[in-house]
mmCIF file of C-alpha atoms in Angstrom:
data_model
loop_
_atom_site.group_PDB
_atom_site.id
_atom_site.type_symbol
_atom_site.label_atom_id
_atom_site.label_comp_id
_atom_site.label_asym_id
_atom_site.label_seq_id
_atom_site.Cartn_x
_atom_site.Cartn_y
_atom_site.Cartn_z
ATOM 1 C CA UNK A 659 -24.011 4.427 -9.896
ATOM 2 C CA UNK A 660 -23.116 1.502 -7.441
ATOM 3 C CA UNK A 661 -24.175 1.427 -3.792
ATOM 4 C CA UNK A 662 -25.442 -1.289 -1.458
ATOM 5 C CA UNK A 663 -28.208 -3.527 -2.352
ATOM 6 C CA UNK A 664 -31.447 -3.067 -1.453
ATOM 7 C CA UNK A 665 -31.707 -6.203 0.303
ATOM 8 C CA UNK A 666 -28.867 -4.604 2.544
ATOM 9 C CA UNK A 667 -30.292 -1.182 2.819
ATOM 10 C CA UNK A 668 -33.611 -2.747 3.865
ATOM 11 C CA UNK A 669 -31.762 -4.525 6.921
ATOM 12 C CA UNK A 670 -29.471 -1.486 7.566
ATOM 13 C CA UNK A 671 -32.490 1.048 7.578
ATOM 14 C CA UNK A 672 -34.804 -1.341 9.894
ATOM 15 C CA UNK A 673 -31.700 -0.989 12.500
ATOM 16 C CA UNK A 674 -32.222 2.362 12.649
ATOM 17 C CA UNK A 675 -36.154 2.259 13.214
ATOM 18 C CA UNK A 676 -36.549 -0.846 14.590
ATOM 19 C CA UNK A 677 -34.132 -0.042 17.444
ATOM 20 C CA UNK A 678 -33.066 1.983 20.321
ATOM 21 C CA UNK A 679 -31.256 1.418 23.332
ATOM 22 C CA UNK A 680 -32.806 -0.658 26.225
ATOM 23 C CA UNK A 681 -32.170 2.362 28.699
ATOM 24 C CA UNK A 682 -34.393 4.422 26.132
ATOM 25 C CA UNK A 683 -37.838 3.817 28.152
ATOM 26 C CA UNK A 684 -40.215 6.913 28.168
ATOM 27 C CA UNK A 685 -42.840 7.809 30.552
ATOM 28 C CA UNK A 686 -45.112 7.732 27.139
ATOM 29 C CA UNK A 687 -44.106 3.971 26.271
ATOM 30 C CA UNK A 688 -46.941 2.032 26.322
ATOM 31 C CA UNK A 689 -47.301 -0.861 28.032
ATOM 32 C CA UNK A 690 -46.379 -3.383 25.322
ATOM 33 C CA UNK A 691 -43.238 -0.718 23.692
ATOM 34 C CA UNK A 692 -41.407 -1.203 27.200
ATOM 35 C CA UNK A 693 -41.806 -4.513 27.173
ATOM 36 C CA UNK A 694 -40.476 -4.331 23.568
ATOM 37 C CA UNK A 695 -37.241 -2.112 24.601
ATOM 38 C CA UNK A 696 -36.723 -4.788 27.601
ATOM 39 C CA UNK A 697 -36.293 -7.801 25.643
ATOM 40 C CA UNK A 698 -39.446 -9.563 26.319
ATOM 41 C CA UNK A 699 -40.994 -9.735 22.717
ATOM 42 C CA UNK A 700 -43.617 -12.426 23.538
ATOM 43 C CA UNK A 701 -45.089 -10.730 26.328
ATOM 44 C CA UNK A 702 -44.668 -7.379 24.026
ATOM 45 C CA UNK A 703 -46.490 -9.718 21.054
ATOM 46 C CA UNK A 704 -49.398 -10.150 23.223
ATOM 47 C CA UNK A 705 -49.689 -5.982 25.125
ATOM 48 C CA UNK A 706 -48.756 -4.148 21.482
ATOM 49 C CA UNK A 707 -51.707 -6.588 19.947
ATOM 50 C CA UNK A 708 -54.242 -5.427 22.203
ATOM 51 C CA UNK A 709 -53.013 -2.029 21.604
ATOM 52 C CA UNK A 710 -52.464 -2.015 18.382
ATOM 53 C CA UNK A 711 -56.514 -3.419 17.895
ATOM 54 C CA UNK A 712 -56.772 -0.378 20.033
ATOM 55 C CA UNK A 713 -56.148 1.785 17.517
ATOM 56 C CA UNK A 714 -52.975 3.153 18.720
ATOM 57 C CA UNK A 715 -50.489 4.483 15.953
ATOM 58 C CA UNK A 716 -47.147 3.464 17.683
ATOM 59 C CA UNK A 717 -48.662 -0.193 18.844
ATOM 60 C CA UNK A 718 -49.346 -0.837 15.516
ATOM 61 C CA UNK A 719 -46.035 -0.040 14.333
ATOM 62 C CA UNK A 720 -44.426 -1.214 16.785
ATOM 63 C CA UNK A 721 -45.892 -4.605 16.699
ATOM 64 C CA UNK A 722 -45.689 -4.775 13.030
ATOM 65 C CA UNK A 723 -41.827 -4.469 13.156
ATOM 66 C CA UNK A 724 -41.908 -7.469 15.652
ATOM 67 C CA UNK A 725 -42.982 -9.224 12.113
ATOM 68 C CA UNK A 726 -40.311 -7.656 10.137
ATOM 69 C CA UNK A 727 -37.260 -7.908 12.383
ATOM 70 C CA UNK A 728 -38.031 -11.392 13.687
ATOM 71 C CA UNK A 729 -38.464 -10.975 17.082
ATOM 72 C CA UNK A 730 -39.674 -13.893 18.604
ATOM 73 C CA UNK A 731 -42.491 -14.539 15.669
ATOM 74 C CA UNK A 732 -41.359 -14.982 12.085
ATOM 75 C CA UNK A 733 -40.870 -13.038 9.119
ATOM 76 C CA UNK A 734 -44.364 -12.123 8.193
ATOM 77 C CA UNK A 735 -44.631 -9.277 5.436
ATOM 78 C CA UNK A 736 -48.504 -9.802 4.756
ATOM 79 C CA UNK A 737 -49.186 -9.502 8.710
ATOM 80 C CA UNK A 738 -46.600 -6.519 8.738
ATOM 81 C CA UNK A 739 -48.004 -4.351 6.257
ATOM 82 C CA UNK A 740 -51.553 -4.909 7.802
ATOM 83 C CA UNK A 741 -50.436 -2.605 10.323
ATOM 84 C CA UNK A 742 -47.946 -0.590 9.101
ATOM 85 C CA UNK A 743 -50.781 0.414 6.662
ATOM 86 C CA UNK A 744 -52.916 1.137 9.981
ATOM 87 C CA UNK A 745 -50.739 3.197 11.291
ATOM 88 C CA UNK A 746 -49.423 4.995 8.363
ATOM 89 C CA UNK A 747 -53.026 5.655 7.801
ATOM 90 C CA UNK A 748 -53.072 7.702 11.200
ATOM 91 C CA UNK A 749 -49.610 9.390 9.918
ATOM 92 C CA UNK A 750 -47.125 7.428 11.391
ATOM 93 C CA UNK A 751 -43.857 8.957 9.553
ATOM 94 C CA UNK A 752 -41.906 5.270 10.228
ATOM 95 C CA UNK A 753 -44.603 3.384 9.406
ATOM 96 C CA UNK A 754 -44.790 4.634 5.645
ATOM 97 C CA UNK A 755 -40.855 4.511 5.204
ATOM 98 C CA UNK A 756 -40.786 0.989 6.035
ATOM 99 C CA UNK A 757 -43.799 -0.101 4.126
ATOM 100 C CA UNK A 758 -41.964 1.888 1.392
ATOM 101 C CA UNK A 759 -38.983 -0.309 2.193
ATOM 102 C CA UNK A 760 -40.573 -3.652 1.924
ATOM 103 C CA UNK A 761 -41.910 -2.797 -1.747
ATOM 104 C CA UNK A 762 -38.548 -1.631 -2.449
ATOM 105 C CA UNK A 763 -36.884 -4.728 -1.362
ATOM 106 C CA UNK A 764 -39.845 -7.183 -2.376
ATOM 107 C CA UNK A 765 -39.294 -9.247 0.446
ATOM 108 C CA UNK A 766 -42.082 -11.618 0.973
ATOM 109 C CA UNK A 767 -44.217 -9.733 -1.350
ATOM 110 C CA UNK A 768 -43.650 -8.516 -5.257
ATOM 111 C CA UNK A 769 -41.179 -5.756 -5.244
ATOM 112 C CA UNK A 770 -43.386 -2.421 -6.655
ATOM 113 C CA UNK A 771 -40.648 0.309 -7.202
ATOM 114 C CA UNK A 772 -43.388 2.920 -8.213
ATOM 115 C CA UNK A 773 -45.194 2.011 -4.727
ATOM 116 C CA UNK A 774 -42.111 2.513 -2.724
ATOM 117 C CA UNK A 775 -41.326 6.283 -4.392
ATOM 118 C CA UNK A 776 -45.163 7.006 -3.283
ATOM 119 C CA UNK A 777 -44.858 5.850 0.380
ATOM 120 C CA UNK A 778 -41.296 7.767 0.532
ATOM 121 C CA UNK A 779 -42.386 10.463 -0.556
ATOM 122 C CA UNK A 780 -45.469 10.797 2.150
ATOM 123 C CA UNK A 781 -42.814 10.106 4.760
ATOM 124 C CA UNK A 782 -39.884 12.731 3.390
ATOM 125 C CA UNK A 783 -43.141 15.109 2.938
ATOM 126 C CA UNK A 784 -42.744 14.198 6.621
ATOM 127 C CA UNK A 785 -39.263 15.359 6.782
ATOM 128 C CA UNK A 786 -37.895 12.259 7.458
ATOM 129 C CA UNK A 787 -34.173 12.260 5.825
ATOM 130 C CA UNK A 788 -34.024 9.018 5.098
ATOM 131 C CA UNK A 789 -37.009 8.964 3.035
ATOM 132 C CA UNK A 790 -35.575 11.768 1.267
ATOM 133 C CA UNK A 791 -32.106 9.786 0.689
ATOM 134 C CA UNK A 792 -34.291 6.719 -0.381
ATOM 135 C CA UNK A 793 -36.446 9.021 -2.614
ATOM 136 C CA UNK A 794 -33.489 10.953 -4.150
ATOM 137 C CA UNK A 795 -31.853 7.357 -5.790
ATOM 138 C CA UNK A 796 -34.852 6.495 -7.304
ATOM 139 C CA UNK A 797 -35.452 9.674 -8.979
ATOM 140 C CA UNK A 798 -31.405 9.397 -9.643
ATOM 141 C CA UNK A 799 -32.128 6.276 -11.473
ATOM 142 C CA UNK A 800 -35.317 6.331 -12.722
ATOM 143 C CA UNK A 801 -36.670 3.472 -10.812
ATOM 144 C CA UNK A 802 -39.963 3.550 -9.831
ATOM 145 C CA UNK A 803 -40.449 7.278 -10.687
ATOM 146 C CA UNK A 804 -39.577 8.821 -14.364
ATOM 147 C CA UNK A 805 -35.336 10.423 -13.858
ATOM 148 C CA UNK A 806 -35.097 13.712 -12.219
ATOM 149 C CA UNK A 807 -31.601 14.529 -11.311
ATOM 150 C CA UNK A 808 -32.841 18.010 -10.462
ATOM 151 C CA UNK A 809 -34.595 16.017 -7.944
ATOM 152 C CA UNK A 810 -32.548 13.562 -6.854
ATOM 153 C CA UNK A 811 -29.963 16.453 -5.866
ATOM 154 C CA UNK A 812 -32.662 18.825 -3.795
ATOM 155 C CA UNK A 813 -33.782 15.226 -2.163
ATOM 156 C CA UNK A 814 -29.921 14.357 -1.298
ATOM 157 C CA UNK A 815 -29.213 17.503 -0.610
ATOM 158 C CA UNK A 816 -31.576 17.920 2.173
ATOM 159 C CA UNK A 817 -30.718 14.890 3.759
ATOM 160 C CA UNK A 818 -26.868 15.442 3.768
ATOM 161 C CA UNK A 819 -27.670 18.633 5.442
ATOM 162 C CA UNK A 820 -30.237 17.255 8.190
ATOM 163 C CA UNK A 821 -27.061 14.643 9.069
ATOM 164 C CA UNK A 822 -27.285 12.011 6.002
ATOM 165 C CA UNK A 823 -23.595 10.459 5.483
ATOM 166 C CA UNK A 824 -24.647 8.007 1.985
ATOM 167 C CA UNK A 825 -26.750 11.581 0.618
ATOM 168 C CA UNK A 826 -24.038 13.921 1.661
ATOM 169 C CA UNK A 827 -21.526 11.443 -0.373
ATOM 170 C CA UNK A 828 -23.715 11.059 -2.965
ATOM 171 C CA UNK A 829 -24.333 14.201 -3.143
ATOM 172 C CA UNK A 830 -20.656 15.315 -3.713
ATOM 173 C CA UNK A 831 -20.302 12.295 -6.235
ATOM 174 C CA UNK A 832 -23.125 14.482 -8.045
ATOM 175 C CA UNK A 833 -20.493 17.472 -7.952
ATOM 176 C CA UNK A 834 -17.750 15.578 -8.787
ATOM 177 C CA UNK A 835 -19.028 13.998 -11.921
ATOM 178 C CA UNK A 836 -21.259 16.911 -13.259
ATOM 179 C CA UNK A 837 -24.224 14.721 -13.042
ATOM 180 C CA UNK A 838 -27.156 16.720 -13.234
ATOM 181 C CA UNK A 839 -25.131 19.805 -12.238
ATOM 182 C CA UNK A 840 -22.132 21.514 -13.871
ATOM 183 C CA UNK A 841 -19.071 19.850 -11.612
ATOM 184 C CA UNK A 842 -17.871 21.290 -9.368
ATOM 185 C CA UNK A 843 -14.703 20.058 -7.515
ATOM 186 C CA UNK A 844 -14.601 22.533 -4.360
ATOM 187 C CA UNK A 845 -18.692 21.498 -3.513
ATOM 188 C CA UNK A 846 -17.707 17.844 -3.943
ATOM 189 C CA UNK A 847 -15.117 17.817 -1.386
ATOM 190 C CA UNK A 848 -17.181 20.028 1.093
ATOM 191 C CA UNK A 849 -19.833 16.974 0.672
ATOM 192 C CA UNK A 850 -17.755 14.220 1.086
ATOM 193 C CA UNK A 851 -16.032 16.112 4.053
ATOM 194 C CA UNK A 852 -19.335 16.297 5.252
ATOM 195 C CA UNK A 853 -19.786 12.208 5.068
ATOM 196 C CA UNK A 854 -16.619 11.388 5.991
ATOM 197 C CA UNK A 855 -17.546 13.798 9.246
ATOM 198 C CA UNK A 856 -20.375 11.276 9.286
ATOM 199 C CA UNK A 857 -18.353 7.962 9.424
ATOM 200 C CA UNK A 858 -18.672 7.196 5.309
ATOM 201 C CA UNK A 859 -15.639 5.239 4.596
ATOM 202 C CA UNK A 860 -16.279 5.423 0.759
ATOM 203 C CA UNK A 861 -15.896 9.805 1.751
ATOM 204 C CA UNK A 862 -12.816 9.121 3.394
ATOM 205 C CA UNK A 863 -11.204 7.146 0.707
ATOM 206 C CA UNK A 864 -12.271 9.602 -2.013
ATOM 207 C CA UNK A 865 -10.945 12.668 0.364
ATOM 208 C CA UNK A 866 -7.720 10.598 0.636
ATOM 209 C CA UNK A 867 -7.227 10.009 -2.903
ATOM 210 C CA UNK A 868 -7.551 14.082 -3.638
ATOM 211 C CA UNK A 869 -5.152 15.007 -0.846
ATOM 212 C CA UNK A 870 -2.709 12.237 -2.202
ATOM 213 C CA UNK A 871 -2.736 13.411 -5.253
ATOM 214 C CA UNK A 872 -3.294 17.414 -4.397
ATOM 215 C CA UNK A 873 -6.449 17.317 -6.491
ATOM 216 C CA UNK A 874 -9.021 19.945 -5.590
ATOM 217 C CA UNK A 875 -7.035 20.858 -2.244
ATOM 218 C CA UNK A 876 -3.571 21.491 -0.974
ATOM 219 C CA UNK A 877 -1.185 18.031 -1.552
ATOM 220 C CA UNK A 878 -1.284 16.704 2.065
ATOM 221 C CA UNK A 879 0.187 12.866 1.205
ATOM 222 C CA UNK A 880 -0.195 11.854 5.394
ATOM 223 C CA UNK A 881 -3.590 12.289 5.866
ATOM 224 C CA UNK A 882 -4.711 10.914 2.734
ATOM 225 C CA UNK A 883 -2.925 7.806 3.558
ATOM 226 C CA UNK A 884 -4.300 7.966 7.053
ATOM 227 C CA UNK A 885 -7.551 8.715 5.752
ATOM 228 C CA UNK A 886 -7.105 5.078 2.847
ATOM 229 C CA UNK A 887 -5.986 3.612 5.840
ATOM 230 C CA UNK A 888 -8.896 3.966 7.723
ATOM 231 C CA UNK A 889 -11.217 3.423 5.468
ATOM 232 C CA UNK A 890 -9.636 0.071 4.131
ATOM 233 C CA UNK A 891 -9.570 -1.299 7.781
ATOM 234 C CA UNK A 892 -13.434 -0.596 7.853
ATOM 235 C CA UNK A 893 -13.167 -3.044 4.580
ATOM 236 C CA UNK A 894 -14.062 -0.529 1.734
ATOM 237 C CA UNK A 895 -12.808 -2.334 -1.086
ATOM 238 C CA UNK A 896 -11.915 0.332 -3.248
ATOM 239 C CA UNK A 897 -9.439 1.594 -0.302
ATOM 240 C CA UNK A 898 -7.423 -1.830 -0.015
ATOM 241 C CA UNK A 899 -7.531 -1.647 -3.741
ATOM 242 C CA UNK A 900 -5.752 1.719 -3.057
ATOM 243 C CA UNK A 901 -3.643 0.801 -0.970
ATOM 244 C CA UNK A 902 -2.749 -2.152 -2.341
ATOM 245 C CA UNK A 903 -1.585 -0.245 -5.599
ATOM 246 C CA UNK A 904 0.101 1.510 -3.206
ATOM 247 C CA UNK A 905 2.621 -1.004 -1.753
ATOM 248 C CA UNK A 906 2.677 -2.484 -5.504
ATOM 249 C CA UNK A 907 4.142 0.941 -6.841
ATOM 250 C CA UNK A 908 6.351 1.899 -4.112
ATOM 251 C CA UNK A 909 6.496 5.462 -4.566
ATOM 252 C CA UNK A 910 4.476 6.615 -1.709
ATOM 253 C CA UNK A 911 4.602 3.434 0.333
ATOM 254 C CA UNK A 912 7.701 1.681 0.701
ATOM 255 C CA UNK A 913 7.457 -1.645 -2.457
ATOM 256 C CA UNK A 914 6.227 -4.302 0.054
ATOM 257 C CA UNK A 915 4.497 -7.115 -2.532
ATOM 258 C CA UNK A 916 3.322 -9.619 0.202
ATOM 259 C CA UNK A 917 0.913 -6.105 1.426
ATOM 260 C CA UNK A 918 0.251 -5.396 -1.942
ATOM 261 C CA UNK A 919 -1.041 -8.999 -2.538
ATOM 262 C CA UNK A 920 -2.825 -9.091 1.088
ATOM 263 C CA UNK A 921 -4.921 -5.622 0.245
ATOM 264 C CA UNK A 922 -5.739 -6.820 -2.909
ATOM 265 C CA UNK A 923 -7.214 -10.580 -1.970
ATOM 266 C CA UNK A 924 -9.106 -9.003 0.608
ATOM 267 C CA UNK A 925 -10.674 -6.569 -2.173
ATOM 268 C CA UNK A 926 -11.030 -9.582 -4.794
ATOM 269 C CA UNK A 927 -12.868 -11.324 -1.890
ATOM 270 C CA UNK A 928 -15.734 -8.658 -2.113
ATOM 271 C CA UNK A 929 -15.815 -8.951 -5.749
ATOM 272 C CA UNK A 930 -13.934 -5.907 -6.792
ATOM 273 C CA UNK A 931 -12.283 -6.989 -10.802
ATOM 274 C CA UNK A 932 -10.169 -4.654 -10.552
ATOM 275 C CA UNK A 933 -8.345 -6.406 -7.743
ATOM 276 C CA UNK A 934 -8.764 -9.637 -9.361
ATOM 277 C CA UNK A 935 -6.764 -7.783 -12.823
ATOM 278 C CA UNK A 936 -3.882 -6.988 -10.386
ATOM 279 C CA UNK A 937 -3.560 -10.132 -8.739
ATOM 280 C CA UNK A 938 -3.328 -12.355 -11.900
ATOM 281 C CA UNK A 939 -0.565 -10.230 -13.231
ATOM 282 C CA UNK A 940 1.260 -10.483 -10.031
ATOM 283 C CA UNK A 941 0.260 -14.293 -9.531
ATOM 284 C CA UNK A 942 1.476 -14.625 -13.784
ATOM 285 C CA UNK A 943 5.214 -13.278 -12.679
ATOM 286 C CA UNK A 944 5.147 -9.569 -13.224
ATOM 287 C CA UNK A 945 7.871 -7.738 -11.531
ATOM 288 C CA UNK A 946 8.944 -10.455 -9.026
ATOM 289 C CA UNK A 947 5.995 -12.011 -8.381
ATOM 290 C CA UNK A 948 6.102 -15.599 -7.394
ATOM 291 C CA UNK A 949 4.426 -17.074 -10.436
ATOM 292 C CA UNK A 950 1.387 -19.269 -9.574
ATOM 293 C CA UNK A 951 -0.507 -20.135 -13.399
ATOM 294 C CA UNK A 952 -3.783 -21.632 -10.905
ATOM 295 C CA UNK A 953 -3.768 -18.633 -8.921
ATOM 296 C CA UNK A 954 -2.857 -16.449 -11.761
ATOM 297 C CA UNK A 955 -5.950 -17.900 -14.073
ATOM 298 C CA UNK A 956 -8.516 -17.913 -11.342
ATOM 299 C CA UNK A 957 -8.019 -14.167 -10.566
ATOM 300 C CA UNK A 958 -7.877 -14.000 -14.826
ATOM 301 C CA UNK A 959 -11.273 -15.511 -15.144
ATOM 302 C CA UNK A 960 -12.987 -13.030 -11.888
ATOM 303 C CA UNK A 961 -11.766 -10.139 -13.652
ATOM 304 C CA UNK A 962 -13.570 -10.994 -17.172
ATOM 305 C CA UNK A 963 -16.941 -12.111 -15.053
ATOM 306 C CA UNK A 964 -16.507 -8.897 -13.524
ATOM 307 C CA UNK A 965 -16.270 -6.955 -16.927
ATOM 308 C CA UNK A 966 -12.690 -5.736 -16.999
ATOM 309 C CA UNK A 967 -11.271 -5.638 -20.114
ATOM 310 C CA UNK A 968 -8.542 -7.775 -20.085
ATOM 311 C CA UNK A 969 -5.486 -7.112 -22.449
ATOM 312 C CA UNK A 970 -5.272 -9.926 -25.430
ATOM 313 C CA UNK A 971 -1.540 -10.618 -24.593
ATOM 314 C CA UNK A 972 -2.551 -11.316 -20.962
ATOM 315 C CA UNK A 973 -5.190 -13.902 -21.994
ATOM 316 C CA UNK A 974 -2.834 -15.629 -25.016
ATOM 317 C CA UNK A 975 -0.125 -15.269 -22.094
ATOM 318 C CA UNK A 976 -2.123 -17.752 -20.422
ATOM 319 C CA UNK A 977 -2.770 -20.097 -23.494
ATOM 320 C CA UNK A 978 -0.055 -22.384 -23.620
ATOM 321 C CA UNK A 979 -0.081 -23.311 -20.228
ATOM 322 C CA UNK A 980 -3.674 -24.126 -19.609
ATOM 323 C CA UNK A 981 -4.434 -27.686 -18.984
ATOM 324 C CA UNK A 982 -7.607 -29.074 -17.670
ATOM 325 C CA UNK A 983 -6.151 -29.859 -14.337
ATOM 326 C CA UNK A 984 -5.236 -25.861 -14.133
ATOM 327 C CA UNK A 985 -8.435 -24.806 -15.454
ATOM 328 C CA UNK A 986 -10.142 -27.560 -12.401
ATOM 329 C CA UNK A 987 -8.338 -26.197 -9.647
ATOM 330 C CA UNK A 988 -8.596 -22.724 -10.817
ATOM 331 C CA UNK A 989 -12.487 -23.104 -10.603
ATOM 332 C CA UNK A 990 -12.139 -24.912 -7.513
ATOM 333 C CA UNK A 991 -10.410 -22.366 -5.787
ATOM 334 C CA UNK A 992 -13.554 -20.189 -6.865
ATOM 335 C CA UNK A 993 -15.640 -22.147 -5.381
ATOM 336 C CA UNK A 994 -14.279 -22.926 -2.409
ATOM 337 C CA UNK A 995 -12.989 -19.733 -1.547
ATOM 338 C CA UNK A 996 -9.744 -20.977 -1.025
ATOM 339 C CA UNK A 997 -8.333 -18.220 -3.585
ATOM 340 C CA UNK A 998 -8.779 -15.585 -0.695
ATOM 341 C CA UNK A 999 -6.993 -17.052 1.413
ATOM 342 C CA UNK A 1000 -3.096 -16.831 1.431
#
């Protein structure tokens, strides 16, 4: 299974705790939280210390997330956990997740998988969905906890149906590929209706795909495209891959190469091989492309580092015309990033 890193779930989840909206002042905001919400973090620093010393839960939270999300005192994981540990000693539900977050990411300390699973699981004991979400992949991958797709899929589940887009879509990949669970086609496209609903752009693209191609629901070619469409603008790569195959067939789409080449640089750009495959056949001359042997052979060599296997006529296509001057610029372009853009 692929899926965003933890480094980038760890930033994306502390956006959703560590923030609200500046209007979102209560008449049970301490002190030093509405100075928090307002935008004055050292003054907040100073009011959410006393009260966190205090002994009260939220203070302590609240001032250990000044320490995760940077505000106005650096990155501090040590000083964070202090008191995210106090507080998720007095049953702070956020508290836990996020100390179960910083052993999942190992940021400033030693990442400790099987901690993480423990302090999720007090939290989604909780009910908090996105411990459950968080939960459910480790027990889907047997990280940190021995593999339990029977769990993974009540954890997901559960989340999808309190409002979790990623679980709902994961849980219909679950359905789709009979992982855990005897497939089911018409259960996977209720979930990833039920992400896409949500905003997932990976659910729309997979929804778009089946009502392309009339799999699993009635053929309904516009609003697949419309539904690609959408999700390549968000910058899924998989859907500008689509698309890009798209405009390089020419049986749905109008043959438009110059798109086809566009969609698919953009997709090579965030590493998909696939993309890379396609572009260094079009790049080598395939039907009427412009040929371009540096262009052709950088996109050649992204698609082997990204473990596509590569057709032996393709490579020995490439053979006679490699020099070291192609292979420099080639790697240059790499490097540079100059190969992304047209």
């Amino acid at each position: 299974m692929t899926g965003p890193s933890m480094t980038y779930r760890f930033f994306i989840l502390l956006l959703i705790f560590g923030l609200a909206p500046l209007t979102a002042l209560r008449a049970a905001d301490s002190e030093g939280e509405q100075l928090y919400w307002q935008g004055d973090y050292a003054a907040a620093h100073a009011k959410l210390e006393d009260e966190a010393k205090a002994g009260r839960a939220e203070s302590q939270y609240r001032y250990a997330m000044l320490y995760v999300e940077e505000r106005g005192v650096a990155y501090d994981a040590t000083t964070a956990l202090q008191w995210l540990g106090a507080a998720a000693g007095q049953g702070h539900t956020q508290a836990k997740f996020v100390i179960g977050l910083i052993a999942l990411s190992g940021r400033g300390v030693e990442q400790n998988l099987p901690k993480a699973a423990g302090w999720f699981a007090s939290a989604a004991e909780d009910g908090l969905r996105d411990a459950k979400y968080e939960l459910g992949l480790l027990y889907l991958d047997g990280k940190g906890v021995d593999k339990n797709l029977k769990k993974a899929r009540k954890l997901m589940s559960e989340a999808a149906e309190e409002g979790h887009a990623e679980a709902a879509f994961e849980t219909g990949l679950l359905y789709a590929n009979g992982t855990g669970v005897k497939a089911n086609p018409d259960r996977a496209i209720t979930w990833f209706e039920k992400a896409a609903e949500g905003g997932h752009f990976g659910a729309m693209h997979n929804l778009g795909v089946l009502y392309l191609e009339g799999i699993g629901v009635k053929a309904d070619p516009d609003k697949g495209l419309k539904m690609i469409q959408e999700a390549a603008e968000a910058g899924l790569a998989e859907a500008e891959m689509a698309l890009g195959f798209l405009f390089y067939e020419g049986t749905v789409l109008p043959r438009d190469l110059a798109k086809a080449v566009a969609y698919f640089t953009s997709a090579a750009a965030k590493g998909a091989g696939e993309a890379s495959f396609a572009l260094a056949t079009i790049y080598g001359g395939a039907n009427d492309g412009r040929p371009d042997l540096v262009r052709a052979y950088a996109h050649f060599v992204l698609a082997k580092q990204a473990g596509i296997a590569m057709p032996p006529e393709l490579e020995q296509g490439f053979t006679p015309y490699l020099s070291e001057e192609v292979v420099a610029q080639a790697q240059s372009m790499i490097e540079t990033g100059a190969l992304f853009r047209q």
